[in-house]
Amino acid sequence: MDANEAILEQWVVRTAESYPHHAAALLSKERDPFRNPVGDTLRQSLALLLRELFAEMDATAIDSALDPIIRLQAIQGFSSDDAVRFVSLLKPILRELAPERNSAVLDRRIDDDRINRLAVMAADKCTQCREQLARIRANEVQRANHVQQRIRARRPA
Amino acid sequence: MKALSPLLAVLAIVGFAVVGGHTHAGLVFLAVFVPYAAFAVFLVGFCYRVARWAWIPVPFRIPTTCGQQKSLPWIKPASLDNPSTGWGAFRRMALEILLFRSLFRNNRARLHDRRLVLGEDRYLWLGALAFHWSLLVILLRHLRLFVQPVPVFVSVLSRLDGAFQVGTPALYISDVVILGTLVYLTARRFRNPLARYLSMPIDYLALFLLLGIVTSGLLMRFVVRVDVAAIKQFALGLAVFRPVVTSAITPIFLVHLLLVSALAAYFPFSKLMHMGGVFLSPTRNLANNNRSKRHVNPWNHPVKTHSYAEWEDEFRDKLKTANLPLEAEDARQITGH
Amino acid sequence: MPDKLLAIEQKRPEGDWRDAKVEFRKGTICYSAAPKNITYLSLPNPREWQPFDADWKLPPNWKEIILKGMKERLRKYRSFRLFMEICVRCGACADKCHFYVGSGDPKNMPVLRAELMRSVYRRYFTLTGRLFRALVGARELTEDVIKEWFYYFYQCTECRRCSVFCPYGIDTAEITMMGRELLDLIGCNINWVMEPAANCFRTGNHLGVQPHAFQDSIQFAADEAKEITGLPIEVPINRKGAEILFVMPSADYFGTPHYYTLLGYLMLFHEIGLDYTVSAFASEGGNFGLFSSHELMKRLNAKIYEEAKRLRVKWILGGECGHMWRVFHQYMDTMNGPADFLEPPVSPITGTHFENARSTRAVHICEFTADLIHHGKLRLDPRRNDRWNVTYHDSCNPSRAMGLLEEPRYILKNACRNFHEMPENTIREQTFCCGSGAGLGTDENLEMRLRGGFPRANAVKHVREKHGVNLLACICAIDKATLPTLMEYWVPGVEVAGVHELLGNALVMTGEKERTTDLRGEPLVREEATRE
């Protein structure tokens, strides 16, 4: 297992451990994307985020990597802070694993600053998701009464 | 720690056997009285449980359909996974009981690794299947101890089972398999995080009893050899209700016998009753012919409904405004004429 | 390093599942049933309460009621007693539940959901449970256990997916149904089930649509079908002597995208000149009684045969609805039959005898339409559906309580040119629930629904990314109500439609005007030869 993989693995496991109900056993172990879609999504998102952290911190790439994971976090009953806490979980992992990693990766200066920036982006995304929840709730109600609304619109009483 | 109490229970039984066999009275009690009592409990308990299930009605026909229904003649039905006839349901049950069809269904997507992976759950299927089959073979092989002359199929089975001829006495395939699968099934309860979380002490008890039985059996065959002829004499005596306590009853044999008795006596009180229950499961043993053949519920009692007449009464004005035909009004018109 | 990693990976859920405390949080539970609905249905203990209240205002002898109720049901349902007794906790079902997969809450593993009840069963109904308690997994029945039951039995959509994988066919839906029946006895039920049930009992449909409004909606749909096709489409209501009574879920004439499916039915019936009627009394095929108790199911279902008899029809045709078909297929004939006043169904167009429905005398619209297409009775222009790249969601009940798998696919493949299946372990008998069935599809429960629906959405996402799928077809009213929400959140860009909406689009009708829009009123775009 190379260093990056080890970091990712730790990040996935610790994120999964932050889930309520002791869900880590399922989330971090099962690799079938259809049996364990949550775990799979965490893994994929975190892998992409890690790559960006080590590379250019491309805003678009980060945004699309954050989207799936934040969507999940936003509906798991976390408080807003807890929903994005997975980002800061990376700090101790890097501290722990960095000495064992080759220096080439270290040179990329994955410092707390980048992680903090990511955390801010994650928090924004989470707010967006929560707002969207309110919207889709309203849309659902609207769809449910669609016919009546159209009847009323067409034939004013 | 959930496994501790069942482990202690099994060890206690072993202890009883080792200590209790030292006196003649103890020997008679443990080698004669206990097996009879246990066997009686097993028989009565098992029959009672199965009969109780069988007596409870199946009010609705609720098969779980696992394939295409039989509908239009040009659509191929899944006659095994979604049987539409009694014969089909019989075959479905056979597949379930002989090959553990449902357990086999645990497929796994292989998108990630891009190679064929036999998932953990296929191991569960394989382990469970191998365990149950070897248990059956072993039980049948034991018939040679209780029946004289030994039935031909038992001798043939024993010969096949020992076909590999490894060492003397021959190592039976079923012995190896059952030990391996029991170890796997036990290890799975400890190692698989989900299985461990949902396991209860009693789940370990059956496994430990079986492990004890298999181990003591193997020990008798290979390590602490026993006089098989004498044991057969004793077993035959038990079988015809003229038990003779002989010197063949060594501590190791007594351990084996007592563990088997414990398992038999425990059987009707436990989840091991799935052996009988699986035959009665209404989601599996019924044909999915719901719409072609009426299923009768023996206790189908009447319920309070809201009849059309009450409904019409309540909404009469609205029905009139909407110009929808009315029953009661029709009736009035007819009498008016 | 890897050693340390493994150690963490092996970490199992902490704690003991027998601890009954649950936390009720808004967004993940359904609210309690309003007293007026309970009273209307003459059910016990109507009162104002909410699940997050500390005091649930249970009747003083609630424990006795529950235990008596269990005892009675253990005698009446073999499934119940058997499923209480034969589970070996092998764990094959553990990761088959969409709520478990989507939330990770271990009590959503089907085996544990059932253990919540089994533990009580053992304590009060078995010798070993009375003697050994914790060792054999027996639990006292406490108020916390009741709350836990409420939480988890209203967190199961009775989809039966676990039952497919269980070596003994243990069906959690049966256990959940018993759990809900028992909870009903002490007045612990949810409004999203009891209000539709009360409405349905009174007006004939879940939405409480009264006859004149029913007529309004149907007329509106007929008018719109007229506009689209230029044909004089009429819909008979409560017409005696029609050959066929058509029953659909009420959402079909109330909400979208259901409504487009209704347009599809109406156009189809007009084109083949079907002699049918709809009924303002039997104006609901769906049956929320199924989500409450067998008794309530029977009470609500009674109107179907009653109305068929009154209208002197020959047989019943049922629209696209999942749990309606669970009831029609597995319960109706037994509960309210025999339907000897009807005739074994025969298609008036093709002469096909629907042998599989000769006793219940109710045919699924997909069986009916597939037969029409197979006999070449319909002219279809699948190019009209070219804007859709379709996948099909098997609704739980038609797939696992019926086996209606090929008929809708056959229709889709004839009505559309772009069709892609989702991965094998997410369709047909292994289909993932929408996460909102069995009465859980309410907006206050949205977060839980999004968790439960995530496995389904994830599979849709897969085909969206792989094949560009943009339409999820299904044959269930609850799906049509809740999958759009699921898609909006998880897989934006995928819409939801009924199979007969697509059929209606493709249906070339005799004498119709040139179609300029599809049933949704969107301009028709034909991609001539751009797709294979």
PDB file of C-alpha atoms in Angstrom, chain B residues 113-322:
ATOM      1  CA  ASP B 113     -11.524  -4.868  -9.353  1.00  0.00           C
ATOM      2  CA  ARG B 114     -12.437  -5.865 -12.898  1.00  0.00           C
ATOM      3  CA  ARG B 115     -11.809  -9.436 -11.992  1.00  0.00           C
ATOM      4  CA  LEU B 116     -13.993 -12.249 -10.833  1.00  0.00           C
ATOM      5  CA  VAL B 117     -14.164 -12.217  -7.091  1.00  0.00           C
ATOM      6  CA  LEU B 118     -15.878 -14.902  -5.078  1.00  0.00           C
ATOM      7  CA  GLY B 119     -17.463 -12.694  -2.470  1.00  0.00           C
ATOM      8  CA  GLU B 120     -17.532 -13.476   1.213  1.00  0.00           C
ATOM      9  CA  ASP B 121     -21.178 -14.359   0.954  1.00  0.00           C
ATOM     10  CA  ARG B 122     -20.594 -17.021  -1.631  1.00  0.00           C
ATOM     11  CA  TYR B 123     -18.294 -18.481   0.973  1.00  0.00           C
ATOM     12  CA  LEU B 124     -21.174 -18.398   3.371  1.00  0.00           C
ATOM     13  CA  TRP B 125     -23.243 -20.359   0.869  1.00  0.00           C
ATOM     14  CA  LEU B 126     -20.427 -22.797   0.231  1.00  0.00           C
ATOM     15  CA  GLY B 127     -19.619 -23.170   3.901  1.00  0.00           C
ATOM     16  CA  ALA B 128     -23.222 -23.670   4.931  1.00  0.00           C
ATOM     17  CA  LEU B 129     -23.913 -26.111   2.139  1.00  0.00           C
ATOM     18  CA  ALA B 130     -20.777 -28.172   2.745  1.00  0.00           C
ATOM     19  CA  PHE B 131     -21.459 -28.210   6.459  1.00  0.00           C
ATOM     20  CA  HIS B 132     -25.017 -29.451   6.156  1.00  0.00           C
ATOM     21  CA  TRP B 133     -24.214 -32.101   3.586  1.00  0.00           C
ATOM     22  CA  SER B 134     -21.318 -33.506   5.513  1.00  0.00           C
ATOM     23  CA  LEU B 135     -23.439 -33.516   8.648  1.00  0.00           C
ATOM     24  CA  LEU B 136     -25.996 -35.604   6.804  1.00  0.00           C
ATOM     25  CA  VAL B 137     -23.340 -38.002   5.516  1.00  0.00           C
ATOM     26  CA  ILE B 138     -21.890 -38.377   8.995  1.00  0.00           C
ATOM     27  CA  LEU B 139     -25.292 -39.049  10.521  1.00  0.00           C
ATOM     28  CA  LEU B 140     -25.983 -41.708   7.915  1.00  0.00           C
ATOM     29  CA  ARG B 141     -22.588 -43.278   8.426  1.00  0.00           C
ATOM     30  CA  HIS B 142     -23.371 -43.580  12.116  1.00  0.00           C
ATOM     31  CA  LEU B 143     -26.258 -45.874  11.228  1.00  0.00           C
ATOM     32  CA  ARG B 144     -23.798 -48.707  10.987  1.00  0.00           C
ATOM     33  CA  LEU B 145     -23.467 -48.540  14.737  1.00  0.00           C
ATOM     34  CA  PHE B 146     -27.173 -48.898  15.347  1.00  0.00           C
ATOM     35  CA  VAL B 147     -28.297 -51.349  12.706  1.00  0.00           C
ATOM     36  CA  GLN B 148     -27.194 -54.941  12.231  1.00  0.00           C
ATOM     37  CA  PRO B 149     -26.625 -55.998   9.499  1.00  0.00           C
ATOM     38  CA  VAL B 150     -25.294 -52.707   8.179  1.00  0.00           C
ATOM     39  CA  PRO B 151     -27.514 -51.455   5.339  1.00  0.00           C
ATOM     40  CA  VAL B 152     -25.831 -51.547   1.950  1.00  0.00           C
ATOM     41  CA  PHE B 153     -26.216 -47.818   1.284  1.00  0.00           C
ATOM     42  CA  VAL B 154     -24.451 -47.063   4.526  1.00  0.00           C
ATOM     43  CA  SER B 155     -21.477 -49.227   3.606  1.00  0.00           C
ATOM     44  CA  VAL B 156     -21.354 -47.729   0.143  1.00  0.00           C
ATOM     45  CA  LEU B 157     -21.590 -44.222   1.550  1.00  0.00           C
ATOM     46  CA  SER B 158     -18.800 -44.936   4.030  1.00  0.00           C
ATOM     47  CA  ARG B 159     -16.629 -46.358   1.288  1.00  0.00           C
ATOM     48  CA  LEU B 160     -17.205 -43.350  -0.944  1.00  0.00           C
ATOM     49  CA  ASP B 161     -16.665 -40.971   1.928  1.00  0.00           C
ATOM     50  CA  GLY B 162     -13.360 -42.641   2.750  1.00  0.00           C
ATOM     51  CA  ALA B 163     -12.359 -42.925  -0.882  1.00  0.00           C
ATOM     52  CA  PHE B 164      -9.193 -40.940  -0.504  1.00  0.00           C
ATOM     53  CA  GLN B 165      -7.700 -43.617   1.733  1.00  0.00           C
ATOM     54  CA  VAL B 166      -5.428 -41.281   3.571  1.00  0.00           C
ATOM     55  CA  GLY B 167      -3.785 -43.193   6.409  1.00  0.00           C
ATOM     56  CA  THR B 168      -5.378 -45.848   8.562  1.00  0.00           C
ATOM     57  CA  PRO B 169      -8.056 -45.688   9.614  1.00  0.00           C
ATOM     58  CA  ALA B 170      -9.263 -43.934   6.520  1.00  0.00           C
ATOM     59  CA  LEU B 171      -9.858 -40.236   6.842  1.00  0.00           C
ATOM     60  CA  TYR B 172     -13.414 -39.431   5.855  1.00  0.00           C
ATOM     61  CA  ILE B 173     -13.951 -36.494   3.530  1.00  0.00           C
ATOM     62  CA  SER B 174     -17.042 -35.480   5.462  1.00  0.00           C
ATOM     63  CA  ASP B 175     -15.037 -35.270   8.682  1.00  0.00           C
ATOM     64  CA  VAL B 176     -12.531 -32.936   7.152  1.00  0.00           C
ATOM     65  CA  VAL B 177     -15.246 -30.830   5.556  1.00  0.00           C
ATOM     66  CA  ILE B 178     -17.386 -30.538   8.631  1.00  0.00           C
ATOM     67  CA  LEU B 179     -14.470 -29.524  10.793  1.00  0.00           C
ATOM     68  CA  GLY B 180     -13.329 -26.978   8.237  1.00  0.00           C
ATOM     69  CA  THR B 181     -16.775 -25.487   7.742  1.00  0.00           C
ATOM     70  CA  LEU B 182     -17.520 -25.360  11.447  1.00  0.00           C
ATOM     71  CA  VAL B 183     -14.292 -23.521  12.048  1.00  0.00           C
ATOM     72  CA  TYR B 184     -15.192 -21.165   9.205  1.00  0.00           C
ATOM     73  CA  LEU B 185     -18.730 -20.564  10.452  1.00  0.00           C
ATOM     74  CA  THR B 186     -17.465 -19.930  13.961  1.00  0.00           C
ATOM     75  CA  ALA B 187     -14.650 -17.701  12.802  1.00  0.00           C
ATOM     76  CA  ARG B 188     -17.104 -15.779  10.666  1.00  0.00           C
ATOM     77  CA  ARG B 189     -19.190 -14.941  13.698  1.00  0.00           C
ATOM     78  CA  PHE B 190     -16.092 -13.607  15.398  1.00  0.00           C
ATOM     79  CA  ARG B 191     -14.416 -11.884  12.493  1.00  0.00           C
ATOM     80  CA  ASN B 192     -17.188 -10.518  10.306  1.00  0.00           C
ATOM     81  CA  PRO B 193     -18.108  -7.276  12.067  1.00  0.00           C
ATOM     82  CA  LEU B 194     -21.778  -7.454  11.153  1.00  0.00           C
ATOM     83  CA  ALA B 195     -22.137 -11.111  12.050  1.00  0.00           C
ATOM     84  CA  ARG B 196     -20.405 -10.442  15.336  1.00  0.00           C
ATOM     85  CA  TYR B 197     -22.660  -7.537  16.150  1.00  0.00           C
ATOM     86  CA  LEU B 198     -25.837  -9.462  15.575  1.00  0.00           C
ATOM     87  CA  SER B 199     -24.748 -12.758  17.134  1.00  0.00           C
ATOM     88  CA  MET B 200     -26.083 -13.743  20.512  1.00  0.00           C
ATOM     89  CA  PRO B 201     -24.674 -16.211  23.060  1.00  0.00           C
ATOM     90  CA  ILE B 202     -26.980 -18.951  21.863  1.00  0.00           C
ATOM     91  CA  ASP B 203     -25.615 -18.584  18.343  1.00  0.00           C
ATOM     92  CA  TYR B 204     -22.274 -19.757  19.627  1.00  0.00           C
ATOM     93  CA  LEU B 205     -23.705 -22.559  21.705  1.00  0.00           C
ATOM     94  CA  ALA B 206     -24.786 -24.682  18.743  1.00  0.00           C
ATOM     95  CA  LEU B 207     -21.457 -24.109  17.047  1.00  0.00           C
ATOM     96  CA  PHE B 208     -19.449 -25.031  20.129  1.00  0.00           C
ATOM     97  CA  LEU B 209     -21.517 -28.154  20.739  1.00  0.00           C
ATOM     98  CA  LEU B 210     -21.000 -29.267  17.163  1.00  0.00           C
ATOM     99  CA  LEU B 211     -17.308 -28.477  17.301  1.00  0.00           C
ATOM    100  CA  GLY B 212     -17.060 -30.517  20.507  1.00  0.00           C
ATOM    101  CA  ILE B 213     -18.885 -33.432  18.943  1.00  0.00           C
ATOM    102  CA  VAL B 214     -16.763 -33.441  15.815  1.00  0.00           C
ATOM    103  CA  THR B 215     -13.532 -33.052  17.732  1.00  0.00           C
ATOM    104  CA  SER B 216     -14.312 -35.834  20.184  1.00  0.00           C
ATOM    105  CA  GLY B 217     -15.363 -38.062  17.292  1.00  0.00           C
ATOM    106  CA  LEU B 218     -12.136 -37.455  15.451  1.00  0.00           C
ATOM    107  CA  LEU B 219     -10.115 -37.987  18.615  1.00  0.00           C
ATOM    108  CA  MET B 220     -11.774 -41.360  19.086  1.00  0.00           C
ATOM    109  CA  ARG B 221     -10.903 -42.356  15.583  1.00  0.00           C
ATOM    110  CA  PHE B 222      -7.356 -41.173  15.417  1.00  0.00           C
ATOM    111  CA  VAL B 223      -5.904 -40.389  18.817  1.00  0.00           C
ATOM    112  CA  VAL B 224      -7.595 -42.009  21.794  1.00  0.00           C
ATOM    113  CA  ARG B 225      -8.711 -45.051  19.842  1.00  0.00           C
ATOM    114  CA  VAL B 226     -11.819 -46.816  21.064  1.00  0.00           C
ATOM    115  CA  ASP B 227     -13.023 -50.358  20.509  1.00  0.00           C
ATOM    116  CA  VAL B 228     -15.528 -49.828  17.713  1.00  0.00           C
ATOM    117  CA  ALA B 229     -16.983 -53.329  17.976  1.00  0.00           C
ATOM    118  CA  ALA B 230     -17.698 -52.845  21.669  1.00  0.00           C
ATOM    119  CA  ILE B 231     -19.223 -49.446  21.020  1.00  0.00           C
ATOM    120  CA  LYS B 232     -21.424 -50.954  18.373  1.00  0.00           C
ATOM    121  CA  GLN B 233     -22.536 -53.523  20.907  1.00  0.00           C
ATOM    122  CA  PHE B 234     -23.427 -50.733  23.297  1.00  0.00           C
ATOM    123  CA  ALA B 235     -25.198 -48.704  20.603  1.00  0.00           C
ATOM    124  CA  LEU B 236     -27.192 -51.718  19.437  1.00  0.00           C
ATOM    125  CA  GLY B 237     -28.189 -52.302  23.037  1.00  0.00           C
ATOM    126  CA  LEU B 238     -29.422 -48.717  23.280  1.00  0.00           C
ATOM    127  CA  ALA B 239     -31.302 -49.098  20.018  1.00  0.00           C
ATOM    128  CA  VAL B 240     -33.266 -52.134  21.152  1.00  0.00           C
ATOM    129  CA  PHE B 241     -33.831 -50.745  24.685  1.00  0.00           C
ATOM    130  CA  ARG B 242     -31.550 -53.335  26.306  1.00  0.00           C
ATOM    131  CA  PRO B 243     -28.588 -51.147  27.165  1.00  0.00           C
ATOM    132  CA  VAL B 244     -25.498 -52.795  28.558  1.00  0.00           C
ATOM    133  CA  VAL B 245     -22.876 -50.626  30.148  1.00  0.00           C
ATOM    134  CA  THR B 246     -19.510 -52.018  29.110  1.00  0.00           C
ATOM    135  CA  SER B 247     -15.900 -51.090  29.429  1.00  0.00           C
ATOM    136  CA  ALA B 248     -16.085 -49.663  25.919  1.00  0.00           C
ATOM    137  CA  ILE B 249     -17.500 -46.515  27.427  1.00  0.00           C
ATOM    138  CA  THR B 250     -14.283 -44.597  27.829  1.00  0.00           C
ATOM    139  CA  PRO B 251     -14.272 -40.982  28.947  1.00  0.00           C
ATOM    140  CA  ILE B 252     -13.748 -39.706  25.403  1.00  0.00           C
ATOM    141  CA  PHE B 253     -16.703 -41.711  24.147  1.00  0.00           C
ATOM    142  CA  LEU B 254     -18.780 -40.443  27.011  1.00  0.00           C
ATOM    143  CA  VAL B 255     -17.861 -36.860  26.106  1.00  0.00           C
ATOM    144  CA  HIS B 256     -18.976 -37.506  22.551  1.00  0.00           C
ATOM    145  CA  LEU B 257     -22.200 -39.139  23.656  1.00  0.00           C
ATOM    146  CA  LEU B 258     -23.030 -36.453  26.173  1.00  0.00           C
ATOM    147  CA  LEU B 259     -22.401 -33.616  23.740  1.00  0.00           C
ATOM    148  CA  VAL B 260     -24.645 -35.306  21.202  1.00  0.00           C
ATOM    149  CA  SER B 261     -27.296 -35.721  23.872  1.00  0.00           C
ATOM    150  CA  ALA B 262     -26.994 -32.080  24.838  1.00  0.00           C
ATOM    151  CA  LEU B 263     -27.390 -31.012  21.215  1.00  0.00           C
ATOM    152  CA  ALA B 264     -30.401 -33.276  20.747  1.00  0.00           C
ATOM    153  CA  ALA B 265     -32.104 -32.053  23.881  1.00  0.00           C
ATOM    154  CA  TYR B 266     -31.350 -28.438  23.052  1.00  0.00           C
ATOM    155  CA  PHE B 267     -32.489 -28.799  19.454  1.00  0.00           C
ATOM    156  CA  PRO B 268     -36.253 -28.300  19.867  1.00  0.00           C
ATOM    157  CA  PHE B 269     -35.717 -25.175  21.970  1.00  0.00           C
ATOM    158  CA  SER B 270     -33.413 -23.520  19.524  1.00  0.00           C
ATOM    159  CA  LYS B 271     -33.006 -21.926  16.174  1.00  0.00           C
ATOM    160  CA  LEU B 272     -31.802 -25.343  14.982  1.00  0.00           C
ATOM    161  CA  MET B 273     -35.495 -25.941  14.393  1.00  0.00           C
ATOM    162  CA  HIS B 274     -34.917 -24.181  11.080  1.00  0.00           C
ATOM    163  CA  MET B 275     -34.377 -27.748   9.899  1.00  0.00           C
ATOM    164  CA  GLY B 276     -38.097 -28.379  10.186  1.00  0.00           C
ATOM    165  CA  GLY B 277     -39.235 -24.816   9.695  1.00  0.00           C
ATOM    166  CA  VAL B 278     -37.713 -24.311   6.292  1.00  0.00           C
ATOM    167  CA  PHE B 279     -40.218 -26.746   4.832  1.00  0.00           C
ATOM    168  CA  LEU B 280     -43.102 -24.670   6.107  1.00  0.00           C
ATOM    169  CA  SER B 281     -42.042 -21.197   5.077  1.00  0.00           C
ATOM    170  CA  PRO B 282     -45.012 -19.616   3.281  1.00  0.00           C
ATOM    171  CA  THR B 283     -42.857 -17.296   1.216  1.00  0.00           C
ATOM    172  CA  ARG B 284     -41.153 -20.293  -0.353  1.00  0.00           C
ATOM    173  CA  ASN B 285     -43.421 -23.324  -0.330  1.00  0.00           C
ATOM    174  CA  LEU B 286     -46.436 -21.818  -2.059  1.00  0.00           C
ATOM    175  CA  ALA B 287     -46.953 -21.483  -5.774  1.00  0.00           C
ATOM    176  CA  ASN B 288     -47.446 -18.001  -7.122  1.00  0.00           C
ATOM    177  CA  ASN B 289     -50.829 -18.824  -8.617  1.00  0.00           C
ATOM    178  CA  ASN B 290     -52.641 -16.241  -6.523  1.00  0.00           C
ATOM    179  CA  ARG B 291     -54.837 -14.875  -9.233  1.00  0.00           C
ATOM    180  CA  SER B 292     -55.654 -18.167 -10.920  1.00  0.00           C
ATOM    181  CA  LYS B 293     -56.584 -20.178  -7.857  1.00  0.00           C
ATOM    182  CA  ARG B 294     -58.326 -18.701  -4.840  1.00  0.00           C
ATOM    183  CA  HIS B 295     -56.504 -19.164  -1.554  1.00  0.00           C
ATOM    184  CA  VAL B 296     -58.856 -19.625   1.367  1.00  0.00           C
ATOM    185  CA  ASN B 297     -58.245 -18.007   4.733  1.00  0.00           C
ATOM    186  CA  PRO B 298     -59.863 -20.191   7.394  1.00  0.00           C
ATOM    187  CA  TRP B 299     -60.464 -17.280   9.762  1.00  0.00           C
ATOM    188  CA  ASN B 300     -61.542 -14.736   7.205  1.00  0.00           C
ATOM    189  CA  HIS B 301     -63.988 -12.863   9.427  1.00  0.00           C
ATOM    190  CA  PRO B 302     -66.189 -10.016   8.265  1.00  0.00           C
ATOM    191  CA  VAL B 303     -65.018  -6.433   8.736  1.00  0.00           C
ATOM    192  CA  LYS B 304     -66.693  -3.071   8.921  1.00  0.00           C
ATOM    193  CA  THR B 305     -66.704  -1.501   5.464  1.00  0.00           C
ATOM    194  CA  HIS B 306     -68.107   1.626   3.930  1.00  0.00           C
ATOM    195  CA  SER B 307     -70.601   0.343   1.391  1.00  0.00           C
ATOM    196  CA  TYR B 308     -71.550   1.906  -1.884  1.00  0.00           C
ATOM    197  CA  ALA B 309     -75.021   2.736  -0.538  1.00  0.00           C
ATOM    198  CA  GLU B 310     -73.536   4.631   2.429  1.00  0.00           C
ATOM    199  CA  TRP B 311     -71.127   6.380   0.109  1.00  0.00           C
ATOM    200  CA  GLU B 312     -73.890   7.395  -2.275  1.00  0.00           C
ATOM    201  CA  ASP B 313     -75.959   8.678   0.606  1.00  0.00           C
ATOM    202  CA  GLU B 314     -73.122  10.808   1.865  1.00  0.00           C
ATOM    203  CA  PHE B 315     -72.262  12.306  -1.512  1.00  0.00           C
ATOM    204  CA  ARG B 316     -75.719  12.345  -3.105  1.00  0.00           C
ATOM    205  CA  ASP B 317     -75.751  16.081  -3.765  1.00  0.00           C
ATOM    206  CA  LYS B 318     -72.314  16.065  -5.238  1.00  0.00           C
ATOM    207  CA  LEU B 319     -73.112  13.082  -7.424  1.00  0.00           C
ATOM    208  CA  LYS B 320     -76.194  14.887  -8.646  1.00  0.00           C
ATOM    209  CA  THR B 321     -74.310  18.066  -9.455  1.00  0.00           C
ATOM    210  CA  ALA B 322     -71.796  16.028 -11.365  1.00  0.00           C
TER     211      ALA B 322
END
